[in-house]
Amino acid sequence: MSGGRGGRCYDRGRRLRSVCAAGTKASRPVIATTLESQISNVSTTAFITLFARALESKSKQPILDDPGAVRLAEALRPMLAASDRELCRKLADDDLPPLLIATMALRGRRMDRYARDFRARRGGNIVNLGCGLDTRFQRIDDGRVVVVDLDLPPMIELKRTLLDEGPRYRFMASSVLDHA
């Protein structure tokens, strides 16, 4: 599927669903294929970590402050609520175990620290393998860091509808198992 400005989108034979994207990409409608035709069961786990970070960010004393995750979760909520997958509907209802929410937030905070520590000691770029819908760039951006988010093409395609790339934040659609 290729998107265009003004809501134009080329279907390639898939059913399309608009996703409410308030607070995401600058006033452009976000168009995504139905979840079932776009994202594999394995990639669906990216929604778990996203919603866990979003829920934790909205708590009174968050372990991890991730306003980007909150915005993405809200943008994806209508699509997940309409999904045929029970897991997606549970996520749309914020039905996640509290221990999972805390664990995902702690993991995100730890990975952010690793990235910051690496940059402080060695400089260089951060490559986020299997990034899913991670918003690490927004959390660690110091005005100089370069982050490359790498994931399978359908996940990167979805991510491109939700977040903007730039000179210091790029997406790469590939498998970590691709030797090319």
CSV table of C-alpha atoms in Angstrom, one decimal:
chain,number,residue,atom,x,y,z
A,1,MET,CA,0.0,0.0,0.0
A,2,SER,CA,1.3,3.4,-0.7
A,3,GLY,CA,-0.1,6.5,0.9
A,4,GLY,CA,-0.5,10.0,-0.3
A,5,ARG,CA,-1.4,13.4,1.0
A,6,GLY,CA,-5.0,14.4,1.2
A,7,GLY,CA,-6.1,10.9,2.1
A,8,ARG,CA,-5.4,9.3,-1.2
A,9,CYS,CA,-4.3,5.7,-0.9
A,10,TYR,CA,-3.8,2.9,-3.4
A,11,ASP,CA,-5.6,-0.2,-2.2
A,12,ARG,CA,-3.7,-3.1,-4.0
A,13,GLY,CA,-6.9,-5.2,-3.4
A,14,ARG,CA,-7.0,-4.8,0.4
A,15,ARG,CA,-9.8,-3.4,2.4
A,16,LEU,CA,-8.9,0.0,3.9
A,17,ARG,CA,-9.7,1.4,7.3
A,18,SER,CA,-9.1,5.0,8.4
A,19,VAL,CA,-7.5,5.4,11.8
A,20,CYS,CA,-8.1,8.5,13.9
A,21,ALA,CA,-4.7,10.0,14.2
A,22,ALA,CA,-5.2,13.1,16.4
A,23,GLY,CA,-1.9,14.1,17.8
A,24,THR,CA,0.2,12.1,15.4
A,25,LYS,CA,1.4,13.1,11.9
A,26,ALA,CA,0.5,16.7,11.2
A,27,SER,CA,-3.2,16.7,10.3
A,28,ARG,CA,-2.9,14.1,7.7
A,29,PRO,CA,-5.4,11.2,7.8
A,30,VAL,CA,-3.7,7.9,8.7
A,31,ILE,CA,-4.7,5.1,6.4
A,32,ALA,CA,-3.9,1.5,7.2
A,33,THR,CA,-5.1,-1.8,5.8
A,34,THR,CA,-7.1,-4.0,8.1
A,35,LEU,CA,-4.9,-5.3,10.9
A,36,GLU,CA,-5.4,-8.9,9.9
A,37,SER,CA,-4.0,-8.3,6.3
A,38,GLN,CA,-1.1,-6.1,7.4
A,39,ILE,CA,0.4,-7.3,10.7
A,40,SER,CA,1.4,-10.9,11.5
A,41,ASN,CA,0.6,-12.5,14.9
A,42,VAL,CA,4.2,-12.1,15.9
A,43,SER,CA,4.3,-8.4,15.0
A,44,THR,CA,1.1,-7.9,17.0
A,45,THR,CA,3.2,-8.2,20.1
A,46,ALA,CA,4.4,-4.6,19.3
A,47,PHE,CA,0.9,-3.4,20.3
A,48,ILE,CA,1.3,-5.0,23.7
A,49,THR,CA,4.5,-3.1,24.5
A,50,LEU,CA,3.1,0.1,23.0
A,51,PHE,CA,-0.1,0.0,25.1
A,52,ALA,CA,1.8,-1.0,28.2
A,53,ARG,CA,4.1,2.0,27.9
A,54,ALA,CA,1.1,4.2,27.2
A,55,LEU,CA,-0.9,3.0,30.2
A,56,GLU,CA,2.1,3.4,32.5
A,57,SER,CA,2.8,6.9,31.2
A,58,LYS,CA,-0.7,7.9,32.2
A,59,SER,CA,-0.3,6.6,35.8
A,60,LYS,CA,0.2,8.9,38.7
A,61,GLN,CA,3.9,8.2,39.1
A,62,PRO,CA,5.0,6.6,35.8
A,63,ILE,CA,8.1,4.4,35.6
A,64,LEU,CA,8.5,5.7,32.1
A,65,ASP,CA,7.2,8.9,30.7
A,66,ASP,CA,6.2,8.2,27.1
A,67,PRO,CA,3.8,10.7,25.6
A,68,GLY,CA,4.5,9.4,22.1
A,69,ALA,CA,3.2,6.0,23.1
A,70,VAL,CA,0.1,7.6,24.5
A,71,ARG,CA,-0.5,9.4,21.2
A,72,LEU,CA,0.1,6.2,19.1
A,73,ALA,CA,-2.1,4.1,21.3
A,74,GLU,CA,-4.9,6.5,21.0
A,75,ALA,CA,-4.5,6.7,17.2
A,76,LEU,CA,-4.5,2.9,16.9
A,77,ARG,CA,-7.3,2.2,19.4
A,78,PRO,CA,-10.2,2.3,16.8
A,79,MET,CA,-8.4,-0.1,14.5
A,80,LEU,CA,-7.6,-2.5,17.4
A,81,ALA,CA,-11.2,-2.3,18.7
A,82,ALA,CA,-12.5,-3.4,15.4
A,83,SER,CA,-10.1,-6.3,15.0
A,84,ASP,CA,-11.0,-9.9,14.8
A,85,ARG,CA,-8.2,-10.7,17.1
A,86,GLU,CA,-9.2,-11.0,20.8
A,87,LEU,CA,-5.8,-9.7,21.9
A,88,CYS,CA,-6.2,-6.5,19.9
A,89,ARG,CA,-9.7,-5.9,21.3
A,90,LYS,CA,-8.3,-6.4,24.9
A,91,LEU,CA,-5.6,-3.8,24.2
A,92,ALA,CA,-8.2,-1.3,22.9
A,93,ASP,CA,-10.0,-1.8,26.2
A,94,ASP,CA,-6.7,-1.2,28.1
A,95,ASP,CA,-7.1,-4.8,29.4
A,96,LEU,CA,-3.4,-5.6,30.4
A,97,PRO,CA,-2.2,-7.1,33.6
A,98,PRO,CA,-0.5,-4.5,35.9
A,99,LEU,CA,2.6,-6.6,36.2
A,100,LEU,CA,3.0,-6.7,32.4
A,101,ILE,CA,2.6,-2.9,32.2
A,102,ALA,CA,5.3,-2.3,34.9
A,103,THR,CA,7.6,-4.9,33.3
A,104,MET,CA,7.3,-3.3,29.8
A,105,ALA,CA,7.9,0.2,31.3
A,106,LEU,CA,11.0,-1.0,33.2
A,107,ARG,CA,12.3,-2.7,30.1
A,108,GLY,CA,11.8,0.5,28.1
A,109,ARG,CA,13.5,2.6,30.7
A,110,ARG,CA,16.4,0.2,30.9
A,111,MET,CA,16.9,0.2,27.1
A,112,ASP,CA,16.7,4.0,27.0
A,113,ARG,CA,19.5,4.0,29.6
A,114,TYR,CA,21.6,1.6,27.5
A,115,ALA,CA,21.2,3.8,24.5
A,116,ARG,CA,22.1,7.0,26.4
A,117,ASP,CA,25.1,5.3,28.0
A,118,PHE,CA,26.3,4.0,24.7
A,119,ARG,CA,26.1,7.5,23.2
A,120,ALA,CA,27.9,9.0,26.1
A,121,ARG,CA,30.8,6.5,26.0
A,122,ARG,CA,31.2,5.9,22.3
A,123,GLY,CA,29.0,8.3,20.3
A,124,GLY,CA,27.6,6.8,17.2
A,125,ASN,CA,24.2,5.9,16.0
A,126,ILE,CA,21.5,3.7,17.6
A,127,VAL,CA,20.0,0.9,15.6
A,128,ASN,CA,16.7,-0.4,17.2
A,129,LEU,CA,16.3,-4.0,15.9
A,130,GLY,CA,12.7,-5.3,15.9
A,131,CYS,CA,11.6,-1.8,16.9
A,132,GLY,CA,7.8,-2.4,16.5
A,133,LEU,CA,6.0,0.8,17.6
A,134,ASP,CA,8.8,1.9,19.9
A,135,THR,CA,9.1,5.6,20.5
A,136,ARG,CA,12.6,5.5,21.9
A,137,PHE,CA,13.9,8.3,19.6
A,138,GLN,CA,11.4,10.7,21.1
A,139,ARG,CA,12.4,9.7,24.6
A,140,ILE,CA,16.2,9.9,24.1
A,141,ASP,CA,16.5,12.7,21.6
A,142,ASP,CA,19.3,15.1,22.7
A,143,GLY,CA,19.3,17.0,19.4
A,144,ARG,CA,22.3,15.0,18.1
A,145,VAL,CA,21.4,11.3,18.3
A,146,VAL,CA,20.6,9.4,15.1
A,147,VAL,CA,18.3,6.4,15.5
A,148,VAL,CA,17.4,3.8,12.8
A,149,ASP,CA,14.3,1.8,13.6
A,150,LEU,CA,14.4,-1.6,11.8
A,151,ASP,CA,11.5,-4.0,11.6
A,152,LEU,CA,9.6,-6.2,9.1
A,153,PRO,CA,8.1,-4.3,6.2
A,154,PRO,CA,4.4,-4.4,7.4
A,155,MET,CA,5.4,-3.0,10.8
A,156,ILE,CA,7.5,-0.2,9.3
A,157,GLU,CA,4.7,0.6,6.8
A,158,LEU,CA,2.3,1.1,9.7
A,159,LYS,CA,4.9,3.1,11.7
A,160,ARG,CA,5.4,5.4,8.7
A,161,THR,CA,1.7,6.2,8.8
A,162,LEU,CA,2.0,7.2,12.5
A,163,LEU,CA,5.5,8.9,12.8
A,164,ASP,CA,7.6,11.1,10.7
A,165,GLU,CA,11.1,10.2,9.7
A,166,GLY,CA,13.8,12.9,9.5
A,167,PRO,CA,17.6,13.3,9.1
A,168,ARG,CA,18.2,11.8,12.6
A,169,TYR,CA,15.3,9.4,12.7
A,170,ARG,CA,15.0,6.8,10.0
A,171,PHE,CA,13.0,3.6,9.4
A,172,MET,CA,14.4,0.5,7.7
A,173,ALA,CA,12.0,-2.2,6.5
A,174,SER,CA,13.8,-5.5,6.6
A,175,SER,CA,14.2,-8.7,8.6
A,176,VAL,CA,17.1,-9.0,10.9
A,177,LEU,CA,17.5,-12.4,9.2
A,178,ASP,CA,17.9,-10.9,5.8
A,179,HIS,CA,21.6,-11.3,4.8
A,180,ALA,CA,21.4,-9.1,1.7
